[in-house]
């Protein structure tokens, strides 16, 4: 068989297997330049997958503060910079300094890539943000295959970083490289901001955005982020909002050393009992937060917003089964989505200082720290939430008449983000999705927090859009992380079509 025909047949088979026969077809066949672009991407998809394989092989873990992994991160940023330079981009590797560790050591922060192709004042300038660092992954953690060896099974490309976020970053680069390979002028000016510390809190990124506000970012018209997922396995999505996050620590202390329960049990207020009572007072069995006033500033639901939830493609039973959850707290699609995206939630994450190893140890912890967070939504105020939490826990603790000391601190406060879906780039993205996938996108929010969106919006004051590529079952951060070949290749087409649509609208 001719190798080109073989690649196309392989792609079609993977596509059919992935969608179980539920195929989208473009609203009308692409013509002219777009047709040439799509054909090129189809014929070179194995090369694009091979590059993703090379990138996945780099263990660019930013979470574990180990010199070996930090060197891998530096290598990863170098590979990306070289690839952009080969496309003709002007690339700056911005020194981000050092990360100071609690033990006094320091590690280099990988440089942040600022790259640009084109500076035609008649064209819009689209800036893409992505990251190349990943969460830790070892095969013994439960991976069926080596997490740093890209493995294709039934059209699914398994490996750490495939969907979060190396695949989407490469899809953007694939779109640019296709225009270059066809010797066609890029329809838009393109800029890239690519970092290597997103999974560890995006160290040094906000400072760089502030510093370059009047420099690198001064000519940017639109910012696109592709670092989240669809709500469906089949229907593309545009993300128009994310929740914020406030993270709390509540410490209860009697003394620094633990106690023997046979010697001290029954004669003192045990810190763990106090802490369990405090944590248990935060949320009820229906998921409702019990902190007085917490819902006072939540934005009311509009009729227009309600209609968007009704239109979203979500099979509740499939979603429950894929999540491996016996029962959700809500029985309808609309209720579930609203409580996931547009209402606050409170999650209890863990207890530090408690005995947690296997076996039986008759210990009374002398000092324990409970950890919980509240996902914030418009129009909640971070400082108001902090005050409400502290007042509530103070009240609950006072009712216990405990002799222990209690301290509450908020260690993280991140604002929610909401986009203007009437901006040109949302319209261009909708048109591109219709062209590539033959369907209207789900307009979704994301229940998690992506701080860079709010940072860009607040600092540069330009339109920010989230244009995800991954399917809902991609399993980012899990032992089964993957991106479907179909999502990766069609996503490369999507970004190319988006460039052309932006050029028409500008």
CSV table of C-alpha atoms in Angstrom, one decimal:
chain,number,residue,atom,x,y,z
A,1,UNK,CA,0.0,0.0,0.0
A,2,UNK,CA,1.2,3.5,-0.8
A,3,UNK,CA,2.5,5.0,2.6
A,4,UNK,CA,0.3,8.1,2.2
A,5,UNK,CA,-2.8,6.1,1.6
A,6,UNK,CA,-1.9,3.9,4.5
A,7,UNK,CA,-1.6,6.9,6.9
A,8,UNK,CA,-4.9,8.2,5.8
A,9,UNK,CA,-6.6,4.8,6.2
A,10,UNK,CA,-5.1,4.5,9.6
A,11,UNK,CA,-6.4,7.9,10.6
A,12,UNK,CA,-9.9,7.1,9.4
A,13,UNK,CA,-9.9,3.9,11.3
A,14,UNK,CA,-8.9,5.6,14.5
A,15,UNK,CA,-11.5,8.3,13.9
A,16,UNK,CA,-14.3,5.7,13.5
A,17,UNK,CA,-13.2,3.7,16.6
A,18,UNK,CA,-13.0,6.9,18.7
A,19,UNK,CA,-16.5,8.1,17.8
A,20,UNK,CA,-18.2,4.7,17.7
A,21,UNK,CA,-19.8,5.7,14.5
A,22,UNK,CA,-21.0,9.2,15.6
A,23,UNK,CA,-19.1,11.1,13.0
A,24,UNK,CA,-19.2,14.9,12.5
A,25,UNK,CA,-18.8,16.1,8.9
A,26,UNK,CA,-17.9,19.7,8.1
A,27,UNK,CA,-20.8,22.0,7.2
A,28,UNK,CA,-19.3,22.4,3.7
A,29,UNK,CA,-16.1,21.0,2.2
A,30,UNK,CA,-13.1,23.3,2.7
A,31,UNK,CA,-11.9,25.0,-0.5
A,32,UNK,CA,-8.9,26.9,-1.7
A,33,UNK,CA,-6.2,27.6,0.9
A,34,UNK,CA,-8.1,25.9,3.7
A,35,UNK,CA,-8.4,22.7,1.6
A,36,UNK,CA,-4.6,22.7,1.0
A,37,UNK,CA,-3.9,23.3,4.7
A,38,UNK,CA,-6.2,20.4,5.8
A,39,UNK,CA,-4.7,18.0,3.2
A,40,UNK,CA,-1.2,18.8,4.3
A,41,UNK,CA,-2.1,18.2,8.0
A,42,UNK,CA,-3.7,14.9,7.1
A,43,UNK,CA,-0.7,13.7,5.0
A,44,UNK,CA,1.8,14.8,7.7
A,45,UNK,CA,0.0,13.6,10.7
A,46,UNK,CA,2.4,10.8,11.5
A,47,UNK,CA,5.2,13.4,11.6
A,48,UNK,CA,3.2,15.5,14.0
A,49,UNK,CA,2.6,12.5,16.2
A,50,UNK,CA,6.3,11.6,16.1
A,51,UNK,CA,7.2,15.1,17.4
A,52,UNK,CA,4.7,14.7,20.2
A,53,UNK,CA,6.4,11.4,21.0
A,54,UNK,CA,9.7,13.1,21.3
A,55,UNK,CA,8.3,15.8,23.6
A,56,UNK,CA,6.5,13.3,25.8
A,57,UNK,CA,9.8,11.5,26.2
A,58,UNK,CA,11.2,14.5,28.1
A,59,UNK,CA,10.4,14.1,31.8
A,60,UNK,CA,9.6,17.8,32.3
A,61,UNK,CA,8.2,17.4,35.8
A,62,UNK,CA,8.1,20.8,37.6
A,63,UNK,CA,6.4,19.5,40.8
A,64,UNK,CA,9.3,17.5,42.2
A,65,UNK,CA,12.1,19.9,43.1
A,66,UNK,CA,14.9,17.7,41.9
A,67,UNK,CA,17.9,18.9,39.9
A,68,UNK,CA,17.7,16.0,37.3
A,69,UNK,CA,14.1,16.9,36.5
A,70,UNK,CA,14.9,20.6,36.4
A,71,UNK,CA,17.5,19.8,33.7
A,72,UNK,CA,14.8,17.9,31.8
A,73,UNK,CA,12.6,21.0,32.0
A,74,UNK,CA,15.5,23.2,30.6
A,75,UNK,CA,15.9,20.6,27.8
A,76,UNK,CA,12.2,20.7,27.0
A,77,UNK,CA,12.1,24.5,26.7
A,78,UNK,CA,15.2,24.4,24.5
A,79,UNK,CA,13.4,21.9,22.1
A,80,UNK,CA,10.4,24.1,21.9
A,81,UNK,CA,12.5,27.2,21.3
A,82,UNK,CA,14.5,25.4,18.5
A,83,UNK,CA,11.3,24.3,16.8
A,84,UNK,CA,9.9,27.9,16.8
A,85,UNK,CA,13.2,29.3,15.5
A,86,UNK,CA,13.1,26.7,12.6
A,87,UNK,CA,9.7,28.2,11.6
A,88,UNK,CA,11.3,31.7,11.4
A,89,UNK,CA,10.1,33.0,14.7
A,90,UNK,CA,12.0,35.5,16.8
A,91,UNK,CA,12.5,33.7,20.1
A,92,UNK,CA,13.6,35.1,23.5
A,93,UNK,CA,14.3,32.7,26.3
A,94,UNK,CA,13.6,35.0,29.3
A,95,UNK,CA,15.6,34.2,32.4
A,96,UNK,CA,13.2,33.5,35.2
A,97,UNK,CA,15.7,33.3,38.1
A,98,UNK,CA,15.7,30.7,40.8
A,99,UNK,CA,13.2,28.8,43.0
A,100,UNK,CA,14.1,28.9,46.7
A,101,UNK,CA,13.3,25.7,48.5
A,102,UNK,CA,12.3,25.3,52.2
A,103,UNK,CA,15.6,23.5,52.9
A,104,UNK,CA,17.6,26.5,51.8
A,105,UNK,CA,18.6,25.1,48.4
A,106,UNK,CA,17.7,26.8,45.1
A,107,UNK,CA,16.8,25.4,41.7
A,108,UNK,CA,16.8,27.3,38.4
A,109,UNK,CA,13.3,28.2,37.0
A,110,UNK,CA,13.2,27.2,33.4
A,111,UNK,CA,13.2,30.2,31.0
A,112,UNK,CA,9.9,31.5,29.7
A,113,UNK,CA,9.6,31.5,25.9
A,114,UNK,CA,8.5,34.7,24.2
A,115,UNK,CA,8.2,34.1,20.5
A,116,UNK,CA,6.7,36.0,17.6
A,117,UNK,CA,6.1,35.5,13.9
A,118,UNK,CA,5.0,38.5,11.8
A,119,UNK,CA,4.5,42.1,12.7
A,120,UNK,CA,2.1,43.3,10.0
A,121,UNK,CA,0.1,46.2,11.4
A,122,UNK,CA,-2.8,45.4,9.1
A,123,UNK,CA,-3.2,41.9,10.6
A,124,UNK,CA,-4.5,41.0,14.1
A,125,UNK,CA,-2.0,39.7,16.6
A,126,UNK,CA,-3.0,36.5,18.3
A,127,UNK,CA,-1.0,35.4,21.4
A,128,UNK,CA,-1.1,31.8,22.5
A,129,UNK,CA,-0.3,30.7,26.0
A,130,UNK,CA,0.8,27.1,26.9
A,131,UNK,CA,3.0,25.2,29.2
A,132,UNK,CA,5.4,22.3,28.7
A,133,UNK,CA,5.8,21.0,32.3
A,134,UNK,CA,3.9,18.0,33.6
A,135,UNK,CA,2.8,16.3,36.7
A,136,UNK,CA,4.9,13.5,38.2
A,137,UNK,CA,4.4,10.1,36.5
A,138,UNK,CA,6.0,6.6,37.2
A,139,UNK,CA,4.8,3.4,35.6
A,140,UNK,CA,4.6,1.8,39.1
A,141,UNK,CA,1.9,4.3,40.0
A,142,UNK,CA,-0.5,2.4,37.9
A,143,UNK,CA,0.3,3.2,34.3
A,144,UNK,CA,-0.2,0.3,31.9
A,145,UNK,CA,2.6,1.7,29.7
A,146,UNK,CA,5.7,3.8,30.3
A,147,UNK,CA,4.2,7.3,30.9
A,148,UNK,CA,7.1,8.9,29.0
A,149,UNK,CA,6.8,6.7,25.9
A,150,UNK,CA,4.0,7.8,23.7
A,151,UNK,CA,1.9,4.7,23.0
A,152,UNK,CA,-1.0,4.6,20.5
A,153,UNK,CA,-3.9,2.2,21.2
A,154,UNK,CA,-7.1,2.4,19.2
A,155,UNK,CA,-6.5,6.0,18.1
A,156,UNK,CA,-5.6,7.1,21.6
A,157,UNK,CA,-2.1,8.6,22.3
A,158,UNK,CA,-1.2,7.7,25.9
A,159,UNK,CA,1.6,9.5,27.8
A,160,UNK,CA,2.2,12.2,30.4
A,161,UNK,CA,1.7,15.6,28.9
A,162,UNK,CA,-0.2,14.5,25.8
A,163,UNK,CA,-3.3,16.5,26.6
A,164,UNK,CA,-1.9,18.7,29.4
A,165,UNK,CA,-0.3,20.6,27.7
A,166,UNK,CA,2.2,19.4,25.2
A,167,UNK,CA,-0.3,18.2,22.6
A,168,UNK,CA,-2.2,21.5,22.4
A,169,UNK,CA,1.0,23.5,22.3
A,170,UNK,CA,2.2,21.4,19.4
A,171,UNK,CA,-1.1,21.7,17.6
A,172,UNK,CA,-0.6,25.4,17.5
A,173,UNK,CA,2.9,25.0,16.2
A,174,UNK,CA,1.6,22.4,13.6
A,175,UNK,CA,-0.9,25.0,12.3
A,176,UNK,CA,1.9,27.6,11.9
A,177,UNK,CA,4.3,25.1,10.3
A,178,UNK,CA,1.6,24.1,7.8
A,179,UNK,CA,1.3,27.6,6.4
A,180,UNK,CA,5.1,27.8,6.3
A,181,UNK,CA,5.5,24.4,4.5
A,182,UNK,CA,2.9,25.5,1.9
A,183,UNK,CA,4.8,28.8,1.4
A,184,UNK,CA,1.7,30.7,2.4
A,185,UNK,CA,1.7,33.9,4.4
A,186,UNK,CA,0.3,33.6,7.9
A,187,UNK,CA,-3.2,35.2,8.0
A,188,UNK,CA,-2.4,36.7,11.5
A,189,UNK,CA,0.6,37.8,13.5
A,190,UNK,CA,1.3,35.0,16.0
A,191,UNK,CA,3.0,35.3,19.4
A,192,UNK,CA,3.7,32.5,21.9
A,193,UNK,CA,4.1,32.6,25.6
A,194,UNK,CA,5.3,29.2,26.8
A,195,UNK,CA,6.3,28.4,30.3
A,196,UNK,CA,7.7,25.4,32.2
A,197,UNK,CA,6.3,25.9,35.8
A,198,UNK,CA,2.5,25.9,35.4
A,199,UNK,CA,2.0,22.8,37.5
A,200,UNK,CA,4.1,24.3,40.3
A,201,UNK,CA,2.3,27.7,40.4
A,202,UNK,CA,3.6,29.5,37.3
A,203,UNK,CA,6.6,30.9,39.2
A,204,UNK,CA,7.8,34.2,37.7
A,205,UNK,CA,5.1,34.4,35.0
A,206,UNK,CA,3.0,37.1,36.5
A,207,UNK,CA,6.0,39.3,37.0
A,208,UNK,CA,7.0,38.8,33.4
A,209,UNK,CA,3.5,39.7,32.1
A,210,UNK,CA,3.6,42.9,34.2
A,211,UNK,CA,7.1,43.7,32.9
A,212,UNK,CA,6.3,43.1,29.2
A,213,UNK,CA,2.9,44.9,29.3
A,214,UNK,CA,4.3,47.8,27.3
A,215,UNK,CA,6.8,45.6,25.4
A,216,UNK,CA,6.0,42.1,24.1
A,217,UNK,CA,2.3,42.3,24.8
A,218,UNK,CA,1.7,45.9,23.6
A,219,UNK,CA,0.8,44.8,20.1
A,220,UNK,CA,-1.4,41.8,21.2
A,221,UNK,CA,-5.0,41.9,20.2
A,222,UNK,CA,-6.2,38.5,21.4
A,223,UNK,CA,-5.0,35.9,23.8
A,224,UNK,CA,-5.8,32.2,23.5
A,225,UNK,CA,-5.3,29.5,26.1
A,226,UNK,CA,-5.7,25.8,25.3
A,227,UNK,CA,-5.1,24.2,28.7
A,228,UNK,CA,-8.5,22.6,29.5
A,229,UNK,CA,-10.9,20.0,28.2
A,230,UNK,CA,-14.3,19.6,26.5
A,231,UNK,CA,-17.2,18.4,28.6
A,232,UNK,CA,-17.9,15.7,26.1
A,233,UNK,CA,-16.0,12.9,24.3
A,234,UNK,CA,-17.6,14.0,21.0
A,235,UNK,CA,-18.6,17.7,20.9
A,236,UNK,CA,-16.0,20.5,20.7
A,237,UNK,CA,-16.2,23.3,23.3
A,238,UNK,CA,-15.3,26.8,24.0
A,239,UNK,CA,-14.6,27.7,27.6
A,240,UNK,CA,-15.9,31.1,28.7
A,241,UNK,CA,-15.3,31.0,32.5
A,242,UNK,CA,-13.4,29.4,35.3
A,243,UNK,CA,-13.9,29.4,39.1
A,244,UNK,CA,-11.3,31.0,41.4
A,245,UNK,CA,-9.9,29.4,44.5
A,246,UNK,CA,-9.2,30.3,48.1
A,247,UNK,CA,-7.1,27.7,50.1
A,248,UNK,CA,-7.2,27.6,53.9
A,249,UNK,CA,-5.2,26.0,56.7
A,250,UNK,CA,-6.7,25.5,60.1
A,251,UNK,CA,-4.3,24.5,62.8
A,252,UNK,CA,-5.3,23.1,66.2
A,253,UNK,CA,-2.4,22.8,68.7
A,254,UNK,CA,-2.0,21.5,72.2
A,255,UNK,CA,1.8,21.0,72.1
A,256,UNK,CA,4.4,20.1,69.5
A,257,UNK,CA,4.9,16.5,70.6
A,258,UNK,CA,2.3,13.7,70.3
A,259,UNK,CA,0.7,12.0,73.3
A,260,UNK,CA,0.2,8.4,74.3
A,261,UNK,CA,-3.5,7.7,74.4
A,262,UNK,CA,-3.3,5.3,77.3
A,263,UNK,CA,-1.5,7.9,79.4
A,264,UNK,CA,-3.3,11.1,78.3
A,265,UNK,CA,-6.6,9.9,76.7
A,266,UNK,CA,-9.6,11.2,78.6
A,267,UNK,CA,-7.9,14.1,80.4
A,268,UNK,CA,-7.3,16.7,77.7
A,269,UNK,CA,-8.9,18.3,74.7
A,270,UNK,CA,-7.5,16.3,71.8
A,271,UNK,CA,-6.5,18.5,68.8
A,272,UNK,CA,-7.8,15.9,66.3
A,273,UNK,CA,-11.3,15.9,67.8
A,274,UNK,CA,-11.4,19.7,67.7
A,275,UNK,CA,-10.2,19.7,64.1
A,276,UNK,CA,-12.7,17.1,62.9
A,277,UNK,CA,-15.5,19.1,64.5
A,278,UNK,CA,-14.2,22.3,62.7
A,279,UNK,CA,-13.9,20.6,59.3
A,280,UNK,CA,-17.3,18.9,59.8
A,281,UNK,CA,-19.0,22.3,60.2
A,282,UNK,CA,-18.0,23.5,56.8
A,283,UNK,CA,-20.2,21.6,54.4
A,284,UNK,CA,-23.3,19.4,54.7
A,285,UNK,CA,-24.1,16.1,53.0
A,286,UNK,CA,-25.8,17.8,50.1
A,287,UNK,CA,-22.7,19.8,49.3
A,288,UNK,CA,-24.0,23.1,50.6
A,289,UNK,CA,-21.4,25.3,52.3
A,290,UNK,CA,-22.5,26.1,55.9
A,291,UNK,CA,-20.4,29.2,56.3
A,292,UNK,CA,-22.9,32.1,57.0
A,293,UNK,CA,-23.0,34.7,54.2
A,294,UNK,CA,-20.9,32.7,51.7
A,295,UNK,CA,-23.6,32.7,49.0
A,296,UNK,CA,-24.6,36.4,49.4
A,297,UNK,CA,-22.5,37.7,46.5
A,298,UNK,CA,-22.9,34.8,44.1
A,299,UNK,CA,-24.1,36.2,40.7
A,300,UNK,CA,-27.7,35.3,40.0
A,301,UNK,CA,-28.6,32.9,37.3
A,302,UNK,CA,-30.1,34.5,34.2
A,303,UNK,CA,-32.5,33.0,31.8
A,304,UNK,CA,-30.0,33.3,29.0
A,305,UNK,CA,-27.4,31.4,31.1
A,306,UNK,CA,-29.9,28.6,31.9
A,307,UNK,CA,-30.4,28.0,28.1
A,308,UNK,CA,-26.7,27.5,27.6
A,309,UNK,CA,-26.7,24.6,30.1
A,310,UNK,CA,-29.7,23.0,28.4
A,311,UNK,CA,-27.8,23.1,25.0
A,312,UNK,CA,-24.7,21.4,26.3
A,313,UNK,CA,-24.0,17.8,25.0
A,314,UNK,CA,-23.6,15.8,28.3
A,315,UNK,CA,-24.8,12.3,28.8
A,316,UNK,CA,-25.1,12.1,32.6
A,317,UNK,CA,-25.0,8.3,32.8
A,318,UNK,CA,-21.9,8.2,30.6
A,319,UNK,CA,-20.3,11.0,32.6
A,320,UNK,CA,-21.0,9.2,35.9
A,321,UNK,CA,-19.7,5.9,34.6
A,322,UNK,CA,-16.5,7.4,33.1
A,323,UNK,CA,-16.0,9.2,36.5
A,324,UNK,CA,-16.4,5.9,38.4
A,325,UNK,CA,-18.9,7.6,40.8
A,326,UNK,CA,-21.9,5.6,42.1
A,327,UNK,CA,-24.1,8.7,42.4
A,328,UNK,CA,-23.8,12.4,42.0
A,329,UNK,CA,-25.4,14.9,44.3
A,330,UNK,CA,-27.7,16.2,41.5
A,331,UNK,CA,-30.0,14.3,39.1
A,332,UNK,CA,-30.2,16.7,36.1
A,333,UNK,CA,-27.6,17.8,33.7
A,334,UNK,CA,-28.4,21.5,34.3
A,335,UNK,CA,-28.1,21.2,38.1
A,336,UNK,CA,-24.8,19.3,37.9
A,337,UNK,CA,-23.2,21.8,35.5
A,338,UNK,CA,-24.3,24.8,37.5
A,339,UNK,CA,-22.9,23.3,40.7
A,340,UNK,CA,-19.7,22.4,38.9
A,341,UNK,CA,-19.2,25.8,37.2
A,342,UNK,CA,-21.2,28.7,38.5
A,343,UNK,CA,-21.7,27.9,42.2
A,344,UNK,CA,-19.0,27.8,44.9
A,345,UNK,CA,-17.9,24.5,46.3
A,346,UNK,CA,-15.9,23.6,49.4
A,347,UNK,CA,-13.5,20.6,49.4
A,348,UNK,CA,-11.6,19.1,52.4
A,349,UNK,CA,-8.2,18.0,51.2
A,350,UNK,CA,-6.4,16.5,54.1
A,351,UNK,CA,-4.9,16.6,57.6
A,352,UNK,CA,-1.3,17.2,58.3
A,353,UNK,CA,0.2,15.8,61.5
A,354,UNK,CA,-2.3,12.9,61.9
A,355,UNK,CA,-1.2,9.2,61.9
A,356,UNK,CA,-1.9,7.9,58.4
A,357,UNK,CA,0.3,4.9,57.9
A,358,UNK,CA,-0.9,1.3,57.8
A,359,UNK,CA,-1.4,-0.4,61.1
A,360,UNK,CA,-2.6,0.6,64.6
A,361,UNK,CA,-0.8,3.3,66.5
A,362,UNK,CA,-2.3,4.6,69.7
A,363,UNK,CA,-1.2,8.1,69.4
A,364,UNK,CA,-2.9,11.4,70.1
A,365,UNK,CA,-1.5,14.0,67.7
A,366,UNK,CA,-0.4,17.1,69.6
A,367,UNK,CA,-0.7,19.4,66.6
A,368,UNK,CA,-2.8,19.0,63.5
A,369,UNK,CA,-3.5,21.1,60.4
A,370,UNK,CA,-6.6,20.7,58.3
A,371,UNK,CA,-6.6,21.8,54.7
A,372,UNK,CA,-9.6,22.9,52.6
A,373,UNK,CA,-10.4,25.2,49.8
A,374,UNK,CA,-13.4,27.1,48.4
A,375,UNK,CA,-13.9,27.4,44.6
A,376,UNK,CA,-15.0,31.0,44.0
A,377,UNK,CA,-17.4,32.3,41.4
A,378,UNK,CA,-18.5,35.8,40.3
A,379,UNK,CA,-19.0,38.1,42.2
A,380,UNK,CA,-17.5,36.6,45.4
A,381,UNK,CA,-14.8,38.8,47.0
A,382,UNK,CA,-11.7,37.0,48.2
A,383,UNK,CA,-11.1,39.1,51.3
A,384,UNK,CA,-14.8,38.9,52.3
A,385,UNK,CA,-14.7,35.1,52.0
A,386,UNK,CA,-11.5,35.0,54.1
A,387,UNK,CA,-13.3,37.0,56.8
A,388,UNK,CA,-16.4,34.8,56.7
A,389,UNK,CA,-14.4,31.6,57.0
A,390,UNK,CA,-12.4,32.9,60.0
A,391,UNK,CA,-15.5,34.2,61.8
A,392,UNK,CA,-17.3,30.9,61.3
A,393,UNK,CA,-14.4,28.7,62.5
A,394,UNK,CA,-13.8,31.0,65.5
A,395,UNK,CA,-17.5,30.6,66.5
A,396,UNK,CA,-17.5,26.8,66.1
A,397,UNK,CA,-14.2,26.5,68.1
A,398,UNK,CA,-15.5,28.8,70.9
A,399,UNK,CA,-18.5,26.5,71.4
A,400,UNK,CA,-16.2,23.6,72.2
A,401,UNK,CA,-14.6,25.4,75.1
A,402,UNK,CA,-11.3,23.8,74.2
A,403,UNK,CA,-8.0,24.7,75.9
A,404,UNK,CA,-6.2,24.2,72.6
A,405,UNK,CA,-5.0,27.0,70.3
A,406,UNK,CA,-6.6,27.4,66.9
A,407,UNK,CA,-5.2,29.4,63.9
A,408,UNK,CA,-6.8,29.9,60.5
A,409,UNK,CA,-4.9,31.2,57.5
A,410,UNK,CA,-5.7,31.7,53.9
A,411,UNK,CA,-2.6,30.6,51.8
A,412,UNK,CA,-4.0,31.2,48.3
A,413,UNK,CA,-6.5,33.5,46.8
A,414,UNK,CA,-7.3,33.3,43.1
A,415,UNK,CA,-10.1,35.2,41.3
A,416,UNK,CA,-12.6,33.6,39.0
A,417,UNK,CA,-12.5,34.5,35.3
A,418,UNK,CA,-15.4,35.1,32.9
A,419,UNK,CA,-15.0,36.0,29.2
A,420,UNK,CA,-17.0,38.2,26.8
A,421,UNK,CA,-18.3,35.5,24.4
A,422,UNK,CA,-19.3,38.3,21.9
A,423,UNK,CA,-15.7,39.2,21.3
A,424,UNK,CA,-14.4,38.6,17.7
A,425,UNK,CA,-12.2,35.7,18.7
A,426,UNK,CA,-15.1,33.7,20.1
A,427,UNK,CA,-17.0,34.3,16.9
A,428,UNK,CA,-14.0,33.3,14.8
A,429,UNK,CA,-13.5,30.1,17.0
A,430,UNK,CA,-17.2,29.2,16.6
A,431,UNK,CA,-16.9,29.5,12.8
A,432,UNK,CA,-13.6,27.5,12.8
A,433,UNK,CA,-15.2,24.7,14.9
A,434,UNK,CA,-18.2,24.6,12.5
A,435,UNK,CA,-15.8,24.3,9.5
A,436,UNK,CA,-13.6,21.6,11.0
A,437,UNK,CA,-16.1,19.6,13.1
A,438,UNK,CA,-19.4,20.4,11.4
A,439,UNK,CA,-21.1,21.3,14.6
A,440,UNK,CA,-21.7,24.2,17.0
A,441,UNK,CA,-19.5,24.1,20.1
A,442,UNK,CA,-20.7,23.6,23.6
A,443,UNK,CA,-20.2,26.9,25.5
A,444,UNK,CA,-18.9,25.7,28.8
A,445,UNK,CA,-17.2,26.9,32.0
A,446,UNK,CA,-14.5,25.1,33.9
A,447,UNK,CA,-14.9,24.3,37.5
A,448,UNK,CA,-11.1,24.5,38.2
A,449,UNK,CA,-8.9,27.5,38.3
A,450,UNK,CA,-6.5,28.7,35.5
A,451,UNK,CA,-5.0,31.9,37.1
A,452,UNK,CA,-3.2,33.0,33.9
A,453,UNK,CA,-6.5,33.9,32.3
A,454,UNK,CA,-7.3,36.4,35.0
A,455,UNK,CA,-3.7,37.7,35.0
A,456,UNK,CA,-3.8,38.3,31.2
A,457,UNK,CA,-7.2,39.9,31.3
A,458,UNK,CA,-6.4,42.2,34.3
A,459,UNK,CA,-2.9,43.2,33.2
A,460,UNK,CA,-3.0,43.4,29.4
A,461,UNK,CA,-6.7,44.2,29.2
A,462,UNK,CA,-7.3,42.3,26.0
A,463,UNK,CA,-9.8,39.6,25.1
A,464,UNK,CA,-8.9,36.2,26.5
A,465,UNK,CA,-10.4,33.0,25.1
A,466,UNK,CA,-10.0,29.3,26.1
A,467,UNK,CA,-10.1,27.0,23.1
A,468,UNK,CA,-9.7,23.4,24.4
A,469,UNK,CA,-8.7,20.4,22.3
A,470,UNK,CA,-8.9,17.5,24.7
A,471,UNK,CA,-11.9,15.2,25.3
A,472,UNK,CA,-13.5,14.9,28.7
A,473,UNK,CA,-12.0,11.4,29.2
A,474,UNK,CA,-8.4,12.5,28.5
A,475,UNK,CA,-7.4,12.0,32.2
A,476,UNK,CA,-5.0,14.8,32.7
A,477,UNK,CA,-2.9,14.3,35.8
A,478,UNK,CA,-4.0,10.6,35.9
A,479,UNK,CA,-2.4,7.3,35.2
A,480,UNK,CA,-4.2,7.1,31.9
A,481,UNK,CA,-3.5,10.5,30.4
A,482,UNK,CA,-4.0,10.6,26.7
A,483,UNK,CA,-5.1,12.7,23.7
A,484,UNK,CA,-7.0,11.1,20.8
A,485,UNK,CA,-5.1,11.2,17.5
A,486,UNK,CA,-8.3,12.7,16.1
A,487,UNK,CA,-8.4,15.5,18.6
A,488,UNK,CA,-4.7,16.3,18.0
A,489,UNK,CA,-4.8,16.3,14.2
A,490,UNK,CA,-8.3,17.9,13.9
A,491,UNK,CA,-7.2,20.4,16.5
A,492,UNK,CA,-4.2,21.4,14.4
A,493,UNK,CA,-6.7,22.1,11.6
A,494,UNK,CA,-8.9,24.0,14.0
A,495,UNK,CA,-6.1,26.4,14.9
A,496,UNK,CA,-5.3,26.9,11.2
A,497,UNK,CA,-8.9,27.6,10.4
A,498,UNK,CA,-9.1,30.0,13.4
A,499,UNK,CA,-6.2,32.0,12.0
A,500,UNK,CA,-8.1,32.5,8.7
A,501,UNK,CA,-11.4,33.4,10.5
A,502,UNK,CA,-9.6,36.0,12.6
A,503,UNK,CA,-8.1,37.5,9.5
A,504,UNK,CA,-11.6,37.8,8.0
A,505,UNK,CA,-13.1,39.4,11.1
A,506,UNK,CA,-10.4,41.9,12.0
